[in-house]
PDB file of C-alpha atoms in Angstrom:
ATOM      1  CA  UNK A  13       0.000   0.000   0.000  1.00 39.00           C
ATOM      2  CA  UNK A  14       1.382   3.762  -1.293  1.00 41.00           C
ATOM      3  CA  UNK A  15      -0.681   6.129   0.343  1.00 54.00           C
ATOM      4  CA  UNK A  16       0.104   9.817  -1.599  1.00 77.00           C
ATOM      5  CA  UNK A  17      -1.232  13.348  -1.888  1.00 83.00           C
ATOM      6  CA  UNK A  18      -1.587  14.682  -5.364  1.00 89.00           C
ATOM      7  CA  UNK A  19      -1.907  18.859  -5.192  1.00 92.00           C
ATOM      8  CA  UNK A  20      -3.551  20.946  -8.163  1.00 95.00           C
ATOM      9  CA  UNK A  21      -4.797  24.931  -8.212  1.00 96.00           C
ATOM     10  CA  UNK A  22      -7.785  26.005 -10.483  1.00 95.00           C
ATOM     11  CA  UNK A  23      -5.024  28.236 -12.642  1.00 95.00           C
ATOM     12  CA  UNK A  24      -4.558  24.703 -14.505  1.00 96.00           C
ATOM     13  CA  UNK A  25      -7.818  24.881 -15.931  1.00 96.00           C
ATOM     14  CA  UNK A  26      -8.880  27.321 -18.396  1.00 95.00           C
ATOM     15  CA  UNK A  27     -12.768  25.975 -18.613  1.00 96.00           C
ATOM     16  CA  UNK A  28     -14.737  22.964 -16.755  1.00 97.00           C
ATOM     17  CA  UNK A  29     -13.982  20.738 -18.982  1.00 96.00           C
ATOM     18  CA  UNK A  30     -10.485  20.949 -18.932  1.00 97.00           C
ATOM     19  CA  UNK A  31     -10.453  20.465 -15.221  1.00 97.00           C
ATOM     20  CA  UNK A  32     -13.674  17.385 -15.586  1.00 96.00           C
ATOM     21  CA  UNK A  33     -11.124  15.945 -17.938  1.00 96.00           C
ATOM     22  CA  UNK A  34      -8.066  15.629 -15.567  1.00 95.00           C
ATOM     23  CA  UNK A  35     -10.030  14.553 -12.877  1.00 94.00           C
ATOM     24  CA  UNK A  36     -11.478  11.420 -14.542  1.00 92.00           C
ATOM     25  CA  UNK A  37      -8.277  10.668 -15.714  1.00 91.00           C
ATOM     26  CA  UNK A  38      -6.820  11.389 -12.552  1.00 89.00           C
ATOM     27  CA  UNK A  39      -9.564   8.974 -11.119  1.00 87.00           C
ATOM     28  CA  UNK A  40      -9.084   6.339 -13.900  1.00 83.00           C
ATOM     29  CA  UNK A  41      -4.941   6.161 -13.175  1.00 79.00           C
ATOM     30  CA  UNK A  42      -5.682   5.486  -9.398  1.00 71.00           C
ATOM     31  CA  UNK A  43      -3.968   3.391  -6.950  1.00 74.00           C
ATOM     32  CA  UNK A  44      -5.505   2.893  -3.431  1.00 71.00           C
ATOM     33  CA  UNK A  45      -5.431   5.248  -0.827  1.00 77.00           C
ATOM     34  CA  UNK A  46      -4.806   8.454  -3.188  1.00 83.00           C
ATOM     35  CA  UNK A  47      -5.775  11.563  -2.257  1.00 87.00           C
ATOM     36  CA  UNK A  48      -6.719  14.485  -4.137  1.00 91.00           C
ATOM     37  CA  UNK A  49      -6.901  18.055  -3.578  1.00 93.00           C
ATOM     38  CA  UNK A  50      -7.953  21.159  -6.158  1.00 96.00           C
ATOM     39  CA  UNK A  51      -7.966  24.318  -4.831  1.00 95.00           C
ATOM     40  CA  UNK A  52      -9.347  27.656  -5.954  1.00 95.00           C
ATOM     41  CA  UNK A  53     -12.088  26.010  -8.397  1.00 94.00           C
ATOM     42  CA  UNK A  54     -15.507  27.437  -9.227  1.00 93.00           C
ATOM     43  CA  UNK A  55     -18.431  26.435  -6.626  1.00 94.00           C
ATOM     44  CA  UNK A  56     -20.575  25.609  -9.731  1.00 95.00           C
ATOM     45  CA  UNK A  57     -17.801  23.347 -11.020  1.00 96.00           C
ATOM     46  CA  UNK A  58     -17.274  21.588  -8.045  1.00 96.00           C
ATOM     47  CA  UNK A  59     -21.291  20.936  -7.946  1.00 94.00           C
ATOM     48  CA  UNK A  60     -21.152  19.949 -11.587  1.00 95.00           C
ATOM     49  CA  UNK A  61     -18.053  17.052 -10.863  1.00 95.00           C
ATOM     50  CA  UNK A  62     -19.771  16.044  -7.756  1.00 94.00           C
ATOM     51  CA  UNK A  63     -23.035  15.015  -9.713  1.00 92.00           C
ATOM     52  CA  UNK A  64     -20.991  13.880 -12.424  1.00 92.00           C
ATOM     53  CA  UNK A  65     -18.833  11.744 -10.308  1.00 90.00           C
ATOM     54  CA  UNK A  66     -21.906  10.520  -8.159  1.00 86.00           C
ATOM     55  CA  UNK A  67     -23.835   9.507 -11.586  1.00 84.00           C
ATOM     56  CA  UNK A  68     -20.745   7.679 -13.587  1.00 77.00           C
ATOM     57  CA  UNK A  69     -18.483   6.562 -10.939  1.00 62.00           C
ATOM     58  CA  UNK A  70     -20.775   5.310  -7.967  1.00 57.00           C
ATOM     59  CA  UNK A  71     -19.138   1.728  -8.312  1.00 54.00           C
ATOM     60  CA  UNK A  72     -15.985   3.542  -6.911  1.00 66.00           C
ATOM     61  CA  UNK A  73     -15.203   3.861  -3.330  1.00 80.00           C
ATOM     62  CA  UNK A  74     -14.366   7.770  -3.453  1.00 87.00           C
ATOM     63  CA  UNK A  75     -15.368  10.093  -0.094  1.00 90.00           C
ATOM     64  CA  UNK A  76     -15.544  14.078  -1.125  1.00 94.00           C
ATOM     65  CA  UNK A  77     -15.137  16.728   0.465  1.00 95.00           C
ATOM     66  CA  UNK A  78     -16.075  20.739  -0.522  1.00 96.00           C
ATOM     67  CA  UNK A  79     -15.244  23.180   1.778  1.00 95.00           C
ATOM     68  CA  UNK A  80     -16.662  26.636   0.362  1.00 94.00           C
ATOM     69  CA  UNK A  81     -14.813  29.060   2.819  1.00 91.00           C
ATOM     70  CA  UNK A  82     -11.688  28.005   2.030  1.00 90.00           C
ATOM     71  CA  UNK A  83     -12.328  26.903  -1.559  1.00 91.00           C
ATOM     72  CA  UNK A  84     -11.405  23.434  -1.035  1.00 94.00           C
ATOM     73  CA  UNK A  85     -12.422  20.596  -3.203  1.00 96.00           C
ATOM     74  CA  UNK A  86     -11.025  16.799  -2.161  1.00 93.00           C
ATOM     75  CA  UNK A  87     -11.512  13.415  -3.013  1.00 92.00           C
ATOM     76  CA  UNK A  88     -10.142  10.335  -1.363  1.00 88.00           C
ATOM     77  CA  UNK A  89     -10.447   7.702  -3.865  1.00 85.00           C
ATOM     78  CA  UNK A  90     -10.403   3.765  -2.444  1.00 75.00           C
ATOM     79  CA  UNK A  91      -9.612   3.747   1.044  1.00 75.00           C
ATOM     80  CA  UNK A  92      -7.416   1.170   2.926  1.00 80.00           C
ATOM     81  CA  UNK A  93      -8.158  -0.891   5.766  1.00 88.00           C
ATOM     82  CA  UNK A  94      -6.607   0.970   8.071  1.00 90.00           C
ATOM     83  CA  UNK A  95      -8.691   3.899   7.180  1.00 88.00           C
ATOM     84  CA  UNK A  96     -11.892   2.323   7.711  1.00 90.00           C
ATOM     85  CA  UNK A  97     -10.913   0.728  11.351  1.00 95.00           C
ATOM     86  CA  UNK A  98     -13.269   3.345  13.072  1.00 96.00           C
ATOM     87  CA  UNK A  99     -16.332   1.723  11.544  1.00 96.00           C
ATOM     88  CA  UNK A 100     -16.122  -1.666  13.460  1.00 97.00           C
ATOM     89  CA  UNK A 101     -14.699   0.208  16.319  1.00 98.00           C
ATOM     90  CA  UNK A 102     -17.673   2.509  16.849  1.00 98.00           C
ATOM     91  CA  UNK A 103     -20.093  -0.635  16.181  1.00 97.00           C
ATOM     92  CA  UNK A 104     -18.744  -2.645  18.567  1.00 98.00           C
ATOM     93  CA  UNK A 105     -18.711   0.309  21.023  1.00 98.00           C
ATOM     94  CA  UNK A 106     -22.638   0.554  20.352  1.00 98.00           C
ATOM     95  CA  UNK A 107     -23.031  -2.796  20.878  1.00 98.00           C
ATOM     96  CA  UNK A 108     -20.798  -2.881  24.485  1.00 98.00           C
ATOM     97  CA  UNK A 109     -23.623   0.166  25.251  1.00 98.00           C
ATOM     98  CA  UNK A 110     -26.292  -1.988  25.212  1.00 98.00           C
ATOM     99  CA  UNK A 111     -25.283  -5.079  26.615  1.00 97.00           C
ATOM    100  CA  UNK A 112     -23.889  -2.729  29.946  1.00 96.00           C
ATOM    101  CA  UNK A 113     -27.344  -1.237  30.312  1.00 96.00           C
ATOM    102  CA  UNK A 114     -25.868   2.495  29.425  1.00 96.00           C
ATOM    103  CA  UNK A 115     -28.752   2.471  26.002  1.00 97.00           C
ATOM    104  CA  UNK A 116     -31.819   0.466  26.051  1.00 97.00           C
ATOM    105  CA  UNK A 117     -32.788  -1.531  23.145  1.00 97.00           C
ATOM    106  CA  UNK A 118     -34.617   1.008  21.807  1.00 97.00           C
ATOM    107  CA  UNK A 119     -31.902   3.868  21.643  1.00 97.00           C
ATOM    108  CA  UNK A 120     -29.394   1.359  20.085  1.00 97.00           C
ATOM    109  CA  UNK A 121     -31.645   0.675  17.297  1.00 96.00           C
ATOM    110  CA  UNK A 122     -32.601   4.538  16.949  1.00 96.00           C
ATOM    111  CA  UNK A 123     -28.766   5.185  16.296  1.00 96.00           C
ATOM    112  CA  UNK A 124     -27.288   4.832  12.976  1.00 97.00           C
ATOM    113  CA  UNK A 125     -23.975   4.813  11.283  1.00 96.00           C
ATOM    114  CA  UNK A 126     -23.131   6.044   7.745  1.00 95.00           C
ATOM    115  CA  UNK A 127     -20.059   5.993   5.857  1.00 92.00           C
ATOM    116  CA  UNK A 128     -19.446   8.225   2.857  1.00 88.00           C
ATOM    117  CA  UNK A 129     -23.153   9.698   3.064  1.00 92.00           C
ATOM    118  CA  UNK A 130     -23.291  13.295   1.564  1.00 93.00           C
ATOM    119  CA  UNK A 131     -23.844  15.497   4.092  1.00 94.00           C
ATOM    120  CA  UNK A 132     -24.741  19.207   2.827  1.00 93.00           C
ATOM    121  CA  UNK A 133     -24.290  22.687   4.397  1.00 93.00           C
ATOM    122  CA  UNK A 134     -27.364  25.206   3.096  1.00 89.00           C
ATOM    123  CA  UNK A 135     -26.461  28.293   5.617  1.00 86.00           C
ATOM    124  CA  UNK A 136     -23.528  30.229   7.450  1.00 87.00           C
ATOM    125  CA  UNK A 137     -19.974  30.720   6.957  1.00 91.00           C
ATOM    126  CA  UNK A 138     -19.848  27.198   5.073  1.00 94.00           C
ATOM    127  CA  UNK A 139     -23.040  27.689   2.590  1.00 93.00           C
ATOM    128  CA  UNK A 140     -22.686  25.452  -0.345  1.00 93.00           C
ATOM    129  CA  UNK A 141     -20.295  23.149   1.530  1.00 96.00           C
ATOM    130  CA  UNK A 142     -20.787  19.377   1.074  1.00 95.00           C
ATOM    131  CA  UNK A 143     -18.654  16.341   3.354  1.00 95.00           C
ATOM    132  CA  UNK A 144     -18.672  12.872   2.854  1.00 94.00           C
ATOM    133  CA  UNK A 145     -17.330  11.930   6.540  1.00 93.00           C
ATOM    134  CA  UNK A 146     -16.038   8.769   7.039  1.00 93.00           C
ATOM    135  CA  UNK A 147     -18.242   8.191  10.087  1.00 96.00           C
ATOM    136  CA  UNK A 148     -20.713   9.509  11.006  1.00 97.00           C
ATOM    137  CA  UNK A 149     -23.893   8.732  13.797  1.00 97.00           C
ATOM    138  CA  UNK A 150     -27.047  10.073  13.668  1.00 96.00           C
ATOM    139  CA  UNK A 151     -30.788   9.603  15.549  1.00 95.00           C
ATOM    140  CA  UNK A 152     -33.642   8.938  13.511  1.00 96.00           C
ATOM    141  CA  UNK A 153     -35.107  11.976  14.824  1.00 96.00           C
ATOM    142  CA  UNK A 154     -32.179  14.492  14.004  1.00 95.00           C
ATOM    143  CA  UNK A 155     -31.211  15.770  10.337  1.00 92.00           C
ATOM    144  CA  UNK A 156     -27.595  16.290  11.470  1.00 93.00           C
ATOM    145  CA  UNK A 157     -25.319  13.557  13.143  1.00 97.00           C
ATOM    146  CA  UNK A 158     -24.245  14.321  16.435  1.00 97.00           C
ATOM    147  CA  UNK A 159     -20.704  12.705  16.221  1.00 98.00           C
ATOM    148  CA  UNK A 160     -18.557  12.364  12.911  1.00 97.00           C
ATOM    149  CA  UNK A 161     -15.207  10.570  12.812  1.00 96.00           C
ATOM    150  CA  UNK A 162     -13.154  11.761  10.643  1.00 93.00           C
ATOM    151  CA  UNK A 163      -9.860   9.141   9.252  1.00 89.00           C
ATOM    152  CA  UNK A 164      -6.009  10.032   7.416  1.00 83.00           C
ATOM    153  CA  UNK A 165      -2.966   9.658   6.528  1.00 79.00           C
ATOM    154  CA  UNK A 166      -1.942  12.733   4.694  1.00 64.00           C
ATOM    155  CA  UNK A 167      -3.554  15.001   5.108  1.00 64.00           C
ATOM    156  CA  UNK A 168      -1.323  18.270   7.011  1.00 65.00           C
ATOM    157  CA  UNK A 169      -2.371  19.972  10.169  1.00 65.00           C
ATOM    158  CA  UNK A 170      -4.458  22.757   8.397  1.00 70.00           C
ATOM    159  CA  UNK A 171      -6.507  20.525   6.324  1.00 74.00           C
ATOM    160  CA  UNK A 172      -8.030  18.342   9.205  1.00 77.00           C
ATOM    161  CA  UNK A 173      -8.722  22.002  10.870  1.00 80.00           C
ATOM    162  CA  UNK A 174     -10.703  22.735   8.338  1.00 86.00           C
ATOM    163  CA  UNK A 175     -12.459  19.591   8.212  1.00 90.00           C
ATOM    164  CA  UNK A 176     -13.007  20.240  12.385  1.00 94.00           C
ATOM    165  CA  UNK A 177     -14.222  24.005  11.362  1.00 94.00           C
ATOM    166  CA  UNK A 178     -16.593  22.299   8.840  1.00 95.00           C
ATOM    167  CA  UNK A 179     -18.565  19.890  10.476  1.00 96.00           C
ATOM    168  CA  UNK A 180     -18.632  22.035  13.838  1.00 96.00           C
ATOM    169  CA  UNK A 181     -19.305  25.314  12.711  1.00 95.00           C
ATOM    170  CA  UNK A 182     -20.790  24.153   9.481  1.00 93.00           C
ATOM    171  CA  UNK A 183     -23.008  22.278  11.585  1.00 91.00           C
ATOM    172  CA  UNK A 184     -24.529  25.010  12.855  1.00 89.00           C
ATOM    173  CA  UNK A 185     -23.772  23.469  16.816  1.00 92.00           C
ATOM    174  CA  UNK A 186     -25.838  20.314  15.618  1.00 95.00           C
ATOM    175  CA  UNK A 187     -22.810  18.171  15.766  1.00 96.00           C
ATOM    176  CA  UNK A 188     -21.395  17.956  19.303  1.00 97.00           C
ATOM    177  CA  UNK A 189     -18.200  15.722  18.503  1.00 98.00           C
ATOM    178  CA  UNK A 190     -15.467  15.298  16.026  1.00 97.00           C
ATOM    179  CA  UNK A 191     -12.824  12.113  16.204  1.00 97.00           C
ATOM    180  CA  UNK A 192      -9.731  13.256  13.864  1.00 95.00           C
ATOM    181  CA  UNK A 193      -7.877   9.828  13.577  1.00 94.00           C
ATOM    182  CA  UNK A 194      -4.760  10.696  11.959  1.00 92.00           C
ATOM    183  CA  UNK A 195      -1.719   7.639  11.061  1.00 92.00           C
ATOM    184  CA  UNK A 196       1.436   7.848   9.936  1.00 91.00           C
ATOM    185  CA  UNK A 197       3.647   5.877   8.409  1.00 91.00           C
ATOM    186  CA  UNK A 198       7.379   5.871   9.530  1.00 93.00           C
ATOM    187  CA  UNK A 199      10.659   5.766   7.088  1.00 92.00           C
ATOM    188  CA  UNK A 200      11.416   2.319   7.193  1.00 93.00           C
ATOM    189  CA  UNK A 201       7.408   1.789   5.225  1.00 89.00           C
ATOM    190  CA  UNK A 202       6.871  -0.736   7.871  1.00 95.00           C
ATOM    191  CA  UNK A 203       5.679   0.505  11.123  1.00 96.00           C
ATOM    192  CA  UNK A 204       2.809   2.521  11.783  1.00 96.00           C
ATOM    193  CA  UNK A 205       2.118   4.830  14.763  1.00 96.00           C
ATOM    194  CA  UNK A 206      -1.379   6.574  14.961  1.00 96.00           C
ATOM    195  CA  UNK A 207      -3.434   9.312  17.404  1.00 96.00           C
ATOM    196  CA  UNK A 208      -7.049  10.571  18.046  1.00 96.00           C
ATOM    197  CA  UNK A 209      -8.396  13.963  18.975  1.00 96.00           C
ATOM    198  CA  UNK A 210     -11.580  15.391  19.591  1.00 97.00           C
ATOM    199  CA  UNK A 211     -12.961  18.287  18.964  1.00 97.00           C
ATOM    200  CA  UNK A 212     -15.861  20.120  20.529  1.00 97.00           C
ATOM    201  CA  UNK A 213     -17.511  24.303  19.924  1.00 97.00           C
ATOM    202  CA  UNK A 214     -16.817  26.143  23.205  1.00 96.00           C
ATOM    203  CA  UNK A 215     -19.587  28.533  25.023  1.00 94.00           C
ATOM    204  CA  UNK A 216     -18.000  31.251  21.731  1.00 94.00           C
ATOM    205  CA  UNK A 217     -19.259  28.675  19.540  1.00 93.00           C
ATOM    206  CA  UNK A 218     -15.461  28.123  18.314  1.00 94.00           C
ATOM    207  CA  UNK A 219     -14.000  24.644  17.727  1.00 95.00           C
ATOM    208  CA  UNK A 220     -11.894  23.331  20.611  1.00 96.00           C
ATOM    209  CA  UNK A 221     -10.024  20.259  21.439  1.00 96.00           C
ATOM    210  CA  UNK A 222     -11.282  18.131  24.314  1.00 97.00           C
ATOM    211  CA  UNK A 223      -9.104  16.170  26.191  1.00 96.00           C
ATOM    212  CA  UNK A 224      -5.771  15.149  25.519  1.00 95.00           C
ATOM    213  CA  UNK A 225      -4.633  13.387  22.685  1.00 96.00           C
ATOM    214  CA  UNK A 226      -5.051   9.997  22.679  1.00 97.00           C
ATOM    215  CA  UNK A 227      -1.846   7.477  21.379  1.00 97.00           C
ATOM    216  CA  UNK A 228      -3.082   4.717  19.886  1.00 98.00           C
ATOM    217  CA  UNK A 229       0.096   3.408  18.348  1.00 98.00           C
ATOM    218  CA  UNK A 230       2.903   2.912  20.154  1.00 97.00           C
ATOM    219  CA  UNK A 231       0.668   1.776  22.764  1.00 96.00           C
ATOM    220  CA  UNK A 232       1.037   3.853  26.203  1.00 95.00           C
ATOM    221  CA  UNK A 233       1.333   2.076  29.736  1.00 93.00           C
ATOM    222  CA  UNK A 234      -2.028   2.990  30.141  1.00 91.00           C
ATOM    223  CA  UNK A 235      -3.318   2.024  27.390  1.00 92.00           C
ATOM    224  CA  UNK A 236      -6.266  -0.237  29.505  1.00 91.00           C
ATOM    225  CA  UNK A 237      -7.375   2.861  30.849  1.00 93.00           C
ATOM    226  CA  UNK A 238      -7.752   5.130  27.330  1.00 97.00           C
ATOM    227  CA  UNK A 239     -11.199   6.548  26.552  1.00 97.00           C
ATOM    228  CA  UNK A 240     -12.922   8.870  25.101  1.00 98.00           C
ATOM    229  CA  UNK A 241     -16.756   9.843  26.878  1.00 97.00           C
ATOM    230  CA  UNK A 242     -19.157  11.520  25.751  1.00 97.00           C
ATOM    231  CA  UNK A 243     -22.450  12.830  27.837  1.00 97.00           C
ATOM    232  CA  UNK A 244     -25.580  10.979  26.812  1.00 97.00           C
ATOM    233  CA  UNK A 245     -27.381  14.754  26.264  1.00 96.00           C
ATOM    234  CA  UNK A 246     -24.863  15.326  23.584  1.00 96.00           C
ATOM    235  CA  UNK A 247     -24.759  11.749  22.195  1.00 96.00           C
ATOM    236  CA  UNK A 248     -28.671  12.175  21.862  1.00 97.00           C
ATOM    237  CA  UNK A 249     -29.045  15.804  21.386  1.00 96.00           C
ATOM    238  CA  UNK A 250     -32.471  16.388  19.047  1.00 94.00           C
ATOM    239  CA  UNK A 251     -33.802  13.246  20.413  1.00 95.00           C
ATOM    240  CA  UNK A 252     -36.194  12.360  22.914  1.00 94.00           C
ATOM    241  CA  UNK A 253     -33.461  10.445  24.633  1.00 96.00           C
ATOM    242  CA  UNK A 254     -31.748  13.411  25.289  1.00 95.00           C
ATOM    243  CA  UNK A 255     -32.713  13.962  28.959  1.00 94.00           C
ATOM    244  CA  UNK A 256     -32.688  10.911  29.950  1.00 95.00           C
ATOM    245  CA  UNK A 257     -29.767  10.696  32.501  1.00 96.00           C
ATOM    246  CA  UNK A 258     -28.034  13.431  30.168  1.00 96.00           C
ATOM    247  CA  UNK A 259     -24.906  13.487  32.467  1.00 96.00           C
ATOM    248  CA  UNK A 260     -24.378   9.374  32.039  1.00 97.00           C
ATOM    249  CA  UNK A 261     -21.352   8.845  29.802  1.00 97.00           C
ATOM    250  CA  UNK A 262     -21.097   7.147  26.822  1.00 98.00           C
ATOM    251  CA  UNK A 263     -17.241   5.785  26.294  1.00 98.00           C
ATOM    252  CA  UNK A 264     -15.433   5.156  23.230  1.00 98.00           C
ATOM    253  CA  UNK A 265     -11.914   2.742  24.792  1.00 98.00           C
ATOM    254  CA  UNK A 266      -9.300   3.002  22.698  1.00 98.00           C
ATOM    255  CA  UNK A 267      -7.698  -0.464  23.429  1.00 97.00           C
ATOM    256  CA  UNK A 268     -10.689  -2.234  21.000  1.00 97.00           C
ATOM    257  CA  UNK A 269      -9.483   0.616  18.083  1.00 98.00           C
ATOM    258  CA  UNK A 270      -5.984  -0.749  18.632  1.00 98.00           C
ATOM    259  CA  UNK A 271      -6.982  -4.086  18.398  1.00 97.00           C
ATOM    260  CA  UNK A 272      -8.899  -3.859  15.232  1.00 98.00           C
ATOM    261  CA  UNK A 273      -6.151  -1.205  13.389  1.00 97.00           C
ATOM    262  CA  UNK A 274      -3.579  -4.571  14.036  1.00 97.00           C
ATOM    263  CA  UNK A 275      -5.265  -6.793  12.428  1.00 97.00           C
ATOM    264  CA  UNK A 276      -6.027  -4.124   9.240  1.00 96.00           C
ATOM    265  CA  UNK A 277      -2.246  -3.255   9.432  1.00 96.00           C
ATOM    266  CA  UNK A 278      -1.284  -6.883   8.966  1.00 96.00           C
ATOM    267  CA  UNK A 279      -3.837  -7.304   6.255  1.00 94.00           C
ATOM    268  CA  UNK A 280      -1.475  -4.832   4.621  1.00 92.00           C
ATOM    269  CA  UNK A 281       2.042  -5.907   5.233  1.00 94.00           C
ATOM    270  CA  UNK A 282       2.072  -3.292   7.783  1.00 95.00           C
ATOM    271  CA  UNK A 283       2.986  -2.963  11.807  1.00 97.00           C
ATOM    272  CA  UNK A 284       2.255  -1.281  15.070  1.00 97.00           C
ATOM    273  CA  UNK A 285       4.845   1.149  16.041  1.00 96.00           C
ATOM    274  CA  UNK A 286       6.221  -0.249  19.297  1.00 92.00           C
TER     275      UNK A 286
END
């Protein structure tokens, strides 16, 4: 697995389809785990690829991103294992809930997970805006998730701020919780060592991080006592579960996320950073 970044401004692209052109064949050349990034293009071509892209490519695993305050437009064509850890970490999280007695049948069922669902941004600073999220869970009674996780490998410190700024502000305070799960792979292409944060708006309404940061790989001597909670009145927020026992927590231990990014780094000739 060659996980790389490919970099391109709108000033390479005299008209639409000049720029529709490269990115089909950029699409069509693709090895796994590429990610692509155009900045400085046209709202209404960005809208025109996305519906193109969603109409002759949906047999292609590609999550996109358009941030319209910074003028942002990325794609993240055929994910890795690795990348998609969080989804049978959150599930099995949901289902630990349950059989604790901290969600009733009922509230477990009401909560769902989506991966790669558009999710679009109609007012505020990110108007026009449209995220694919890698994660996200939402109530049936909600029309925003409440948490989104959000996965990488390349992508720089600015560019999973933005994504933060997105969903939070974007969000209009409807999501309560971001998970940035960012990995890295070290020199020797062998060994792997990876890290969460979360992210919460502050009384301001600006985007925060909660908590420290979590290590996932190398593994810390406490690594039996990593978690991540979150209140039950956030979790639920929009919901008629929402006041019930709003202060319980809700915990998200990192030792099961470990567990399951081993077994995808294996799958890929990869390792845990020790």
């Amino acid at each position: 697995m060659a996980e790389s970044i490919m970099h391109f401004n709108a000033s390479l692209f005299s008209q639409y389809p000049d720029f529709l052109d490269h990115l089909t064949r950029s699409i069509g050349d693709a090895k796994p785990d590429l990610f692509l990034l155009y900045e400085g293009l046209q709202p209404t071509w960005v809208e025109s690829a996305w519906s193109f892209l969603e109409t002759q490519h949906e047999g292609l695993s590609i999550r996109k991103t358009f941030n319209s305050k910074v003028g942002v437009f990325t794609l993240h064509l055929m994910p890795a294992y690795l990348h998609d850890s969080i989804q049978p970490w959150h599930a099995q999280c949901q289902m630990d809930w349950y059989l604790n007695g901290m969600i009733t049948l009922d509230e477990s069922l009401d909560l769902h997970a989506y991966t790669g669902t558009t999710l679009k941004f109609r007012e505020g600073p990110y108007c026009g805006s449209r995220k694919e999220p890698d994660v996200f869970i939402q109530s049936i009674f909600v029309k925003i998730p409440t948490l989104v996780m959000e996965c990488g490998w390349w992508e720089s410190s600015p560019a999973l701020e933005n994504d933060v700024n997105l969903l939070l502000v974007g969000g209009n305070e409807a999501v309560k919780r971001v998970f940035i799960v960012k990995w890295t792979k070290h020199p020797d292409d062998y060994h792997v060592s990876g890290f969460i944060k979360v992210f919460k708006l502050d009384r301001n309404g600006m985007p925060i991080q909660e908590g420290p940061i979590h290590t996932i790989f190398p593994a810390p001597s406490n690594s039996q006592d990593q978690r991540i909670s979150i209140r039950r009145k956030d979790f639920f927020a929009g919901s008629p579960y929402a006041n019930i026992n709003p202060n319980g927590m809700l915990d998200y231990p990192i030792d099961p996320l470990r567990k399951i990014a081993a077994l995808n780094l294996d799958r890929m000739g990869l390792t845990p950073s020790t």
